[in-house]
XYZ file of C-alpha atoms in Angstrom:
671
model
C 112.598 94.223 131.694
C 114.050 95.812 135.140
C 117.420 95.515 134.669
C 120.838 97.477 136.532
C 122.300 100.523 135.810
C 125.351 98.651 135.008
C 124.038 95.851 132.638
C 122.444 99.115 131.062
C 125.615 101.356 130.366
C 127.456 97.785 128.792
C 124.023 97.345 126.670
C 124.234 100.975 125.527
C 128.362 100.515 124.610
C 127.482 97.455 122.767
C 124.906 99.245 121.038
C 127.313 102.220 120.332
C 130.567 100.119 119.536
C 128.685 97.485 117.186
C 127.729 100.207 115.102
C 131.374 102.156 115.180
C 132.567 98.500 113.989
C 130.595 98.212 111.420
C 130.853 101.769 109.987
C 134.162 101.431 110.182
C 134.299 98.544 108.589
C 132.186 98.976 105.279
C 134.163 102.705 105.327
C 131.040 103.971 104.581
C 128.056 105.519 107.045
C 126.843 107.821 109.505
C 128.247 106.835 113.257
C 127.442 109.990 114.997
C 123.485 109.563 115.625
C 123.663 105.428 116.720
C 126.485 107.133 119.053
C 123.982 110.194 120.213
C 120.967 107.910 120.500
C 121.654 104.426 121.561
C 120.212 105.408 125.298
C 116.956 106.920 123.921
C 116.184 103.850 121.620
C 117.309 100.915 124.280
C 115.363 102.382 126.862
C 112.397 102.601 124.151
C 113.012 99.042 123.435
C 113.524 97.803 126.536
C 111.260 99.540 128.783
C 108.286 100.190 126.370
C 108.022 98.845 123.212
C 106.229 95.666 123.677
C 107.612 93.294 120.984
C 108.614 89.551 120.213
C 111.952 89.201 118.527
C 110.805 85.432 117.281
C 108.130 86.746 115.825
C 108.089 90.661 114.598
C 105.288 90.795 112.705
C 102.813 89.734 115.545
C 99.872 91.756 115.062
C 99.730 94.105 118.587
C 103.340 94.854 118.692
C 104.570 98.215 119.611
C 105.585 99.831 116.068
C 109.260 101.163 116.596
C 110.378 103.636 113.221
C 114.118 105.266 112.345
C 113.060 107.880 110.559
C 116.537 109.054 110.334
C 117.660 106.304 108.293
C 120.942 107.308 107.872
C 120.956 105.612 111.481
C 120.571 102.603 110.306
C 123.173 101.008 112.459
C 121.659 101.915 115.915
C 118.644 100.110 114.493
C 120.828 97.001 113.555
C 122.385 96.987 116.775
C 119.583 97.679 118.791
C 117.740 94.337 117.059
C 120.701 92.181 117.571
C 120.848 92.807 121.250
C 117.200 92.880 121.751
C 117.077 89.081 120.030
C 115.900 89.540 116.819
C 117.550 87.511 113.578
C 119.987 89.973 112.963
C 123.677 88.082 113.686
C 126.722 89.422 114.012
C 127.905 88.270 110.913
C 125.191 90.332 109.449
C 126.339 93.346 111.146
C 129.813 92.871 109.740
C 128.269 93.047 106.532
C 126.718 96.183 106.529
C 126.044 98.383 103.486
C 127.433 94.940 101.176
C 126.143 93.635 98.153
C 122.995 90.893 99.196
C 123.836 92.317 102.962
C 120.419 92.280 105.573
C 121.863 95.314 106.778
C 121.790 97.809 104.070
C 122.796 101.507 104.485
C 119.005 102.476 105.058
C 116.891 100.312 106.611
C 114.912 98.992 104.018
C 111.515 96.927 104.886
C 111.901 93.168 104.465
C 115.254 92.439 104.470
C 115.864 92.508 108.278
C 113.459 91.346 110.899
C 112.353 94.274 112.726
C 112.557 97.230 110.389
C 108.877 98.236 110.053
C 109.537 100.682 107.302
C 111.980 101.389 104.510
C 113.429 105.033 105.535
C 115.965 106.679 103.912
C 114.334 110.295 102.296
C 113.992 112.127 105.363
C 110.468 112.876 106.742
C 108.942 109.859 105.223
C 109.401 107.493 108.584
C 107.492 110.156 110.310
C 104.960 110.345 108.335
C 104.367 106.957 107.224
C 104.176 106.533 111.326
C 100.753 108.884 110.904
C 99.150 105.997 108.703
C 100.703 103.458 111.166
C 98.737 105.319 114.094
C 95.476 105.825 111.975
C 95.184 102.487 111.336
C 95.744 101.198 115.028
C 92.847 103.345 116.443
C 90.648 102.164 113.081
C 91.447 98.607 113.675
C 90.723 99.123 117.297
C 87.163 100.710 116.582
C 86.480 97.619 114.843
C 87.987 94.588 116.383
C 88.431 95.970 120.052
C 84.831 95.069 122.558
C 84.576 95.949 126.056
C 85.700 92.712 127.623
C 88.185 92.770 124.792
C 91.038 95.026 124.295
C 92.927 93.153 121.362
C 94.782 96.085 119.850
C 96.340 99.053 121.861
C 99.581 99.038 120.471
C 101.552 102.360 119.760
C 103.856 104.142 117.099
C 107.425 105.036 118.219
C 109.738 107.001 116.119
C 113.104 108.422 115.802
C 113.734 111.917 114.126
C 116.091 113.940 114.049
C 116.278 117.748 112.701
C 116.348 116.526 108.580
C 113.659 115.032 109.155
C 111.734 118.178 110.986
C 113.235 120.137 108.393
C 111.565 117.937 105.199
C 107.616 119.410 104.744
C 106.297 116.325 103.880
C 107.117 115.676 108.454
C 105.028 119.288 109.082
C 102.082 118.346 107.069
C 101.898 114.796 108.370
C 102.026 115.962 111.552
C 99.567 118.683 111.597
C 97.027 115.755 110.012
C 98.188 113.840 113.458
C 97.665 116.929 115.679
C 94.015 117.411 114.352
C 93.274 113.747 114.579
C 94.463 113.440 118.408
C 96.456 110.583 117.459
C 97.454 109.891 121.193
C 99.051 106.550 120.049
C 101.936 108.505 118.229
C 105.331 109.140 119.919
C 108.110 111.262 118.169
C 111.628 111.520 119.381
C 113.759 114.359 118.531
C 117.116 113.979 118.237
C 117.968 117.139 119.134
C 121.341 117.227 118.098
C 121.922 120.554 116.161
C 124.145 119.213 113.382
C 123.179 118.568 109.730
C 125.418 117.588 106.765
C 127.057 121.076 106.026
C 127.484 122.218 109.920
C 125.195 123.760 113.185
C 121.337 123.819 111.983
C 121.605 127.515 113.447
C 122.806 127.469 109.646
C 119.087 127.191 108.099
C 117.059 126.351 111.287
C 115.992 128.763 113.846
C 112.205 128.106 114.848
C 110.989 127.099 118.108
C 109.986 123.513 117.367
C 108.109 123.297 120.739
C 105.926 126.052 119.742
C 105.373 124.676 116.319
C 104.098 121.798 117.661
C 101.936 122.844 120.085
C 100.510 124.701 117.592
C 99.667 121.327 115.406
C 97.971 120.220 118.821
C 100.729 117.874 120.082
C 101.830 117.895 123.562
C 105.872 118.254 123.810
C 108.240 117.005 126.492
C 111.824 117.704 127.090
C 114.976 115.479 127.996
C 117.813 117.342 128.694
C 120.273 115.004 127.987
C 119.548 111.111 126.308
C 121.810 109.632 128.474
C 119.784 110.339 131.573
C 117.738 107.192 130.671
C 115.975 108.097 134.543
C 114.495 111.344 132.900
C 113.468 109.865 129.723
C 111.259 107.570 131.191
C 109.733 109.536 133.355
C 108.841 111.634 130.325
C 107.761 108.352 128.180
C 105.393 107.421 130.903
C 103.895 110.942 130.884
C 103.760 110.786 127.098
C 101.689 107.567 127.171
C 98.995 109.287 129.251
C 98.510 112.012 126.962
C 95.267 112.872 124.956
C 97.412 114.027 122.146
C 100.479 112.694 119.779
C 103.781 113.856 121.486
C 107.095 115.004 120.782
C 110.350 114.560 123.325
C 112.707 116.642 122.506
C 115.746 114.518 123.436
C 119.046 116.969 123.623
C 122.011 114.727 122.715
C 125.397 114.874 121.330
C 125.963 113.480 117.910
C 128.926 111.008 117.905
C 128.900 110.769 121.781
C 131.836 109.495 123.357
C 134.329 110.664 120.522
C 137.209 113.330 121.701
C 137.574 114.736 118.452
C 134.301 114.726 116.669
C 131.966 114.777 119.133
C 129.265 117.585 118.260
C 130.452 118.335 114.249
C 129.783 117.502 111.034
C 131.964 115.401 110.677
C 130.531 112.806 112.361
C 127.488 112.581 110.658
C 128.419 111.134 107.318
C 131.838 109.596 107.268
C 133.027 106.490 109.655
C 135.569 108.318 112.673
C 138.684 106.397 111.008
C 140.679 103.953 112.846
C 142.501 105.899 115.384
C 139.597 108.145 116.686
C 137.577 104.670 117.045
C 140.253 103.152 119.355
C 139.748 106.465 121.324
C 135.823 106.481 121.367
C 136.112 102.970 122.754
C 138.667 103.661 125.580
C 136.109 106.577 126.444
C 133.438 104.342 126.875
C 135.805 101.889 129.290
C 136.142 99.700 125.807
C 139.150 97.387 125.350
C 139.989 98.997 121.981
C 141.033 95.885 120.668
C 137.641 94.212 120.589
C 135.908 94.502 117.285
C 132.365 93.693 117.323
C 132.238 92.487 120.923
C 129.377 91.535 122.748
C 129.914 90.841 126.421
C 128.637 87.604 128.145
C 126.255 89.824 129.949
C 124.892 91.448 126.828
C 124.189 88.194 125.132
C 122.624 86.988 128.071
C 120.151 89.594 128.176
C 119.438 88.759 124.789
C 118.418 85.218 125.872
C 116.181 86.681 128.323
C 114.603 88.853 126.339
C 113.703 86.639 123.801
C 111.623 85.040 126.567
C 109.873 88.215 127.505
C 109.161 88.418 123.700
C 107.253 85.273 123.772
C 105.173 85.466 127.002
C 104.379 89.050 125.941
C 102.642 87.286 122.234
C 101.704 84.073 124.062
C 99.139 86.154 126.681
C 98.202 88.295 123.628
C 97.419 84.988 121.595
C 95.633 83.568 124.737
C 93.310 86.693 124.542
C 92.570 86.080 120.739
C 91.745 82.355 121.123
C 88.658 83.878 123.156
C 88.049 86.354 121.126
C 87.393 83.814 118.286
C 85.085 81.955 120.505
C 83.325 85.326 121.523
C 83.403 87.138 117.845
C 83.946 84.487 115.575
C 82.981 86.249 112.196
C 85.358 89.383 113.604
C 87.957 87.259 114.286
C 88.036 85.630 110.786
C 87.818 89.386 109.231
C 90.650 90.046 111.645
C 93.040 87.012 110.319
C 92.379 87.585 106.823
C 93.456 91.321 107.041
C 96.465 89.827 108.623
C 97.212 87.355 105.944
C 96.734 89.967 103.457
C 93.081 88.282 101.525
C 90.167 89.660 100.661
C 86.572 88.543 101.180
C 85.449 85.236 99.183
C 83.508 86.637 95.928
C 84.371 90.180 96.963
C 84.715 90.460 93.287
C 81.049 89.300 92.864
C 80.367 93.007 93.451
C 82.063 94.775 90.695
C 79.936 96.462 88.570
C 79.510 96.160 84.455
C 78.634 99.016 82.583
C 76.523 98.895 79.321
C 76.674 101.063 76.392
C 73.506 102.894 77.799
C 76.350 104.825 80.328
C 77.353 107.477 77.381
C 79.447 109.954 78.381
C 81.081 109.020 81.199
C 84.215 110.137 82.924
C 86.516 107.534 84.090
C 86.858 109.160 86.897
C 82.700 109.121 87.746
C 82.878 105.110 86.943
C 85.938 105.011 89.246
C 84.015 106.223 92.170
C 80.369 104.251 90.977
C 83.197 101.024 91.139
C 84.770 102.048 94.130
C 81.490 102.083 95.983
C 80.095 99.495 94.682
C 83.069 97.330 96.184
C 83.105 99.269 99.332
C 80.491 97.215 101.261
C 81.887 93.881 100.345
C 85.735 95.034 101.793
C 85.373 96.145 105.169
C 88.899 97.161 105.353
C 89.334 99.296 102.349
C 89.748 102.846 103.593
C 90.932 106.291 101.463
C 90.239 109.408 100.913
C 91.760 112.491 99.200
C 93.763 115.785 98.905
C 90.639 117.784 99.667
C 89.622 116.682 96.107
C 86.621 113.990 97.044
C 84.188 115.436 94.708
C 86.700 115.641 92.055
C 88.148 112.583 92.266
C 84.726 110.439 93.051
C 86.774 108.635 95.668
C 84.281 109.053 98.672
C 82.355 106.075 100.030
C 79.131 106.419 100.791
C 78.895 103.045 103.105
C 81.061 105.518 105.890
C 81.819 108.218 107.644
C 84.614 110.310 107.749
C 87.401 109.189 109.865
C 87.958 111.495 112.521
C 89.657 112.494 116.344
C 85.647 111.591 117.180
C 84.755 108.716 115.143
C 87.500 106.100 114.547
C 85.574 103.861 112.704
C 84.895 106.383 109.520
C 86.522 104.906 106.360
C 87.062 107.936 104.635
C 90.308 110.083 105.026
C 90.484 113.541 104.983
C 94.085 114.479 103.866
C 93.252 117.657 103.721
C 95.657 119.513 101.289
C 98.507 117.664 102.033
C 99.622 115.362 98.719
C 103.045 114.898 100.116
C 101.846 113.266 103.712
C 98.889 111.718 102.073
C 101.690 109.032 99.973
C 102.673 108.430 102.917
C 100.275 108.066 105.336
C 98.424 105.376 102.846
C 101.813 103.826 102.876
C 101.550 103.088 106.729
C 97.888 102.047 106.472
C 99.310 99.570 103.734
C 102.187 98.541 106.198
C 99.120 98.027 108.645
C 97.353 95.578 106.332
C 94.650 97.795 105.279
C 93.405 98.107 101.835
C 94.160 102.168 101.428
C 94.224 104.600 98.848
C 95.021 108.104 98.429
C 93.445 110.385 95.651
C 94.223 113.657 93.746
C 94.713 115.120 90.390
C 97.556 113.716 88.421
C 99.599 116.601 87.789
C 100.007 116.411 91.982
C 101.683 113.025 91.568
C 104.677 114.864 91.343
C 103.945 115.814 95.104
C 103.598 112.016 95.724
C 106.805 110.447 94.155
C 108.892 110.015 97.068
C 106.043 108.028 98.789
C 105.421 106.030 95.416
C 108.903 104.955 94.774
C 109.322 103.870 98.253
C 106.005 101.830 98.257
C 107.463 100.358 94.993
C 110.672 99.497 96.866
C 108.626 97.771 100.003
C 105.933 95.924 97.436
C 103.522 97.158 99.359
C 100.230 96.874 97.569
C 99.309 100.837 97.726
C 96.646 102.144 95.449
C 96.856 105.833 94.368
C 93.785 107.296 92.112
C 94.914 110.201 89.654
C 92.256 111.702 88.264
C 92.336 114.666 85.213
C 94.657 112.954 83.625
C 95.562 114.806 80.785
C 95.221 118.209 78.685
C 91.619 117.459 78.654
C 91.480 119.273 81.963
C 91.328 121.899 79.609
C 90.968 125.453 80.773
C 92.911 124.932 83.693
C 95.497 125.055 82.071
C 99.667 123.653 81.850
C 99.761 123.988 85.597
C 97.172 121.462 86.050
C 97.684 119.200 82.706
C 99.903 116.155 83.106
C 102.281 115.795 80.167
C 105.433 113.518 81.846
C 103.648 112.158 84.683
C 102.568 108.881 82.491
C 106.162 108.604 81.784
C 107.775 109.133 84.608
C 105.752 106.648 87.101
C 106.119 104.160 84.383
C 109.707 104.237 84.516
C 109.549 103.833 88.200
C 110.129 99.992 88.758
C 107.407 97.603 90.370
C 104.702 99.993 89.864
C 101.709 99.145 87.756
C 100.115 103.052 86.139
C 96.759 101.571 84.848
C 95.260 104.006 82.555
C 91.663 102.757 81.714
C 89.950 102.920 78.162
C 86.404 103.087 79.394
C 83.859 102.153 82.294
C 84.929 98.818 82.123
C 88.609 98.997 81.751
C 87.953 100.810 85.092
C 86.627 98.225 86.796
C 89.226 95.958 86.111
C 91.556 98.596 86.918
C 90.240 98.098 90.640
C 90.208 94.469 90.707
C 94.321 94.641 89.737
C 94.801 97.143 92.293
C 92.901 95.433 95.021
C 94.356 92.228 94.157
C 98.165 93.330 94.218
C 100.394 91.583 96.597
C 103.600 92.879 96.092
C 103.520 96.398 94.349
C 101.375 99.669 94.420
C 99.016 100.478 91.284
C 98.328 104.172 90.383
C 95.150 104.414 88.250
C 95.184 107.276 86.388
C 91.576 108.477 85.560
C 90.010 110.931 83.107
C 87.839 114.188 83.650
C 86.290 114.545 80.655
C 83.505 112.059 79.638
C 84.813 108.937 77.321
C 82.184 106.635 75.586
C 81.558 103.246 76.802
C 82.311 100.289 74.473
C 80.115 98.159 73.152
C 81.518 94.542 74.431
C 79.609 92.422 72.476
C 81.419 94.054 69.177
C 85.068 94.456 70.829
C 87.483 92.269 73.282
C 85.942 92.267 76.905
C 87.170 94.468 79.221
C 88.401 91.640 81.396
C 91.442 91.468 79.181
C 92.164 94.650 80.387
C 94.114 92.120 83.113
C 96.739 91.625 80.378
C 98.226 95.214 80.338
C 97.810 95.517 76.448
C 94.848 93.740 74.746
C 93.607 93.370 70.780
C 90.194 95.300 71.109
C 89.289 95.679 67.972
C 90.782 93.629 64.563
C 91.212 93.668 61.144
C 89.174 90.818 59.196
C 92.491 89.278 57.576
C 96.067 90.355 58.752
C 96.625 94.138 60.024
C 98.267 96.462 57.734
C 98.173 98.574 60.794
C 97.982 98.804 64.450
C 96.665 101.559 66.564
C 97.974 101.698 69.862
C 96.207 104.073 72.483
C 95.797 103.674 75.960
C 92.841 106.079 78.131
C 90.560 108.604 76.764
C 92.934 108.301 73.067
C 91.505 104.531 72.585
C 88.042 105.733 71.875
C 89.692 108.167 69.023
C 91.449 105.026 68.021
C 87.827 102.902 67.386
C 86.804 105.503 65.517
C 89.793 105.713 63.121
C 89.480 102.139 62.915
C 85.955 101.960 61.651
C 87.058 104.709 59.042
C 89.958 103.088 57.832
C 88.557 99.698 58.078
C 85.721 101.182 55.890
C 88.543 102.389 52.962
C 89.753 99.046 53.041
C 92.954 99.350 54.943
C 93.055 96.307 57.778
C 93.531 97.747 60.751
C 93.745 96.761 64.682
C 93.547 98.721 67.743
C 95.356 97.667 71.212
C 93.844 99.115 74.352
C 97.139 99.448 76.481
C 96.330 100.643 79.943
C 99.012 99.225 81.763
C 102.672 98.586 79.983
C 104.451 97.041 82.873
C 101.410 94.492 83.057
C 101.639 94.206 79.533
C 105.326 93.003 79.443
C 104.613 90.564 82.178
C 102.896 88.567 79.833
C 104.279 85.640 78.093
C 106.227 86.636 75.202
C 103.795 84.177 73.016
C 101.218 86.603 74.502
C 103.060 89.809 72.989
C 103.782 88.699 70.030
C 100.149 87.859 69.309
C 99.111 91.497 70.307
C 102.092 93.449 68.314
C 103.379 91.147 66.075
C 106.803 91.912 65.067
C 106.335 91.814 61.211
C 103.651 94.354 61.515
C 105.966 97.228 61.409
C 102.888 99.479 60.512
C 102.179 101.059 64.099
C 100.941 104.421 65.702
C 100.742 105.048 69.255
C 98.316 107.397 70.648
C 98.806 109.384 73.968
C 97.728 112.626 75.454
C 101.227 112.702 77.033
C 104.655 112.431 76.853
C 106.214 110.293 73.626
C 109.001 108.574 75.909
C 108.791 105.238 76.284
C 106.349 104.613 73.274
C 109.171 103.935 70.774
C 109.289 100.274 72.314
C 106.221 99.604 71.023
C 106.228 102.087 67.533
C 109.123 100.659 66.565
C 111.506 102.324 64.193
C 108.547 102.609 61.281
C 106.099 103.828 63.564
C 104.467 107.241 64.548
C 103.988 108.823 67.835
C 100.937 111.177 68.497
C 101.811 112.456 72.212
C 102.843 116.201 73.359
C 106.065 116.540 74.546
C 105.480 120.659 75.444
C 103.580 121.493 78.309
C 99.913 122.275 77.316
C 97.377 125.135 77.147
C 94.604 126.851 78.369
C 91.270 126.282 76.219
C 88.420 124.287 76.280
C 88.931 120.733 76.296
C 87.935 119.372 72.833
C 89.888 122.535 71.336
C 93.005 120.900 73.209
C 92.588 117.946 71.865
C 92.263 118.811 68.300
C 94.941 121.514 68.381
C 97.731 118.706 69.842
C 96.659 115.933 66.940
C 94.242 113.829 68.909
C 91.475 113.370 66.682
C 89.953 111.201 64.279
C 91.035 113.114 61.244
C 94.704 113.600 62.364
C 94.937 109.921 63.385
C 93.566 108.792 60.235
C 95.774 111.398 57.944
C 98.957 109.733 59.951
C 98.044 105.964 59.237
C 97.300 106.455 55.563
C 100.407 108.651 55.148
C 102.321 106.074 57.085
C 100.941 103.250 54.876
C 101.627 105.275 51.792
C 105.427 105.498 53.302
C 106.269 102.414 51.959
C 105.551 98.654 52.542
C 102.224 97.810 54.124
C 104.367 95.492 56.700
């Protein structure tokens, strides 16, 4: 919207002072970045970002991300003046309990917040996933006579973002893929918490990004909105991703704190607030003040946003007539739906499939369902041959092929997790895959997916000491416990090929939580389901796989490859007259969401003789083993040796399970 320079300055000052007041009232926050970046954020939103405040989720909106999430008040103040449903009262409750304006932007809390940011580097990395998604969606749905999707992704970032390794990984991949719909605006204010950036940061950022394959533009002064507009227009014509380096003053306008670390993470203080407002030409007594002309602009911008979406809706109505099947598919994606009967393509494995690693049955399952879910995309961190996550139905996404469904992330696990989140936030079904021990590299992104309640899928193979000769560096121990301890994540470790199938069913059906599929490198038997419980029972998280004829004397509980050992132990114990139950527990969080009645049926409280068997940390299993139970687990690191030798060395053998069971039963009462 074209506005006068005077009104522009008034709106920028409003954004600055709302941010200052909110942070001062909360006595907590980061005023420096909002004060310095207000002209940049407003210019982008007013002149370039296509959006509709009344419908923040309309599909062809431009995405705007504040990756330097400590500058959250900049975003909240901006959204308020642009007309979003974020009131002055909301802003006054900044950083308070149940506020819509939390300390860092959180997806789902306030309209217009595209992604949860806070851990530096994550926001810009997610933006790469969003840029890939736009290219993929455009390749599938745009037609010569219908440019349905042509949105761009704008991201604000700071020195901290560009220091974090995850941002470097993501930027490298973005340059390789020539994502020309991606624009990052670097707040080059030379200040971090400890002081000036030259304490630790002296590289030439421009040369670094040019080496990544980006175009780099410069804006000498963040307050020079005319220069900024000119550079953004150039950026939008680039055939590469663009980094716009904007020189700014942190805490702009503060007489005593501008350009100091003191304005980064603390309120200005009441006296400095008054002095700063005087510097802005503002009445120092005004608190949370929005001038009448800014309120009027807000109403006019609301109308503009509605008109932008209305034009797109008209286009889409015509598209529905011209391409009804594609339109139907597009709406399903937007609504988070899956094709009808997609699950009919789920394979069923038989006992003829002997010695099948769960990573292998996962690969077969993925390729069986991929044709039925055209918007399922994903890939691995240079490990597709090992993780079995290449979809044969499609080629690879690249700078030349935007329609490819296989993503080559390269050896960039940190970025892969964030990029998958960006794909999922763009409504695609998406997965990333690597060895389970490297889930440590992805933990920040997994945690944010759980926080955002988005159904990202992470495929982890080589799930235990079963990795064998590669040794402790590649053998996960504590990773299962760590992911299970993360709220709102379903960690699914299937025991055989058919449990794998239902693990994929779970992951693809999720609406509000990520799923980690944890799979073996080594072969495991496929259970005879005519003798044992149906594999679909795995959707309850834990179920009775094999049971005693009468009331059990002992319960064996296991996950993954160790379930087969427990079944073999069950056969031996049963032959010895010991009434035994085997519980397969692929997903403890899913089991905990079942009714108390069901959980009691599977693990009756009176039956206290229990053995848990898992080739990982024992942490957390006390809940199911109980005070009188035992846990066969690993609370050290592994060793380098052939897989079978390792399993026996660490006690994962039928012989040891049977011995432990007999010893437990002989130690006291049988219940």
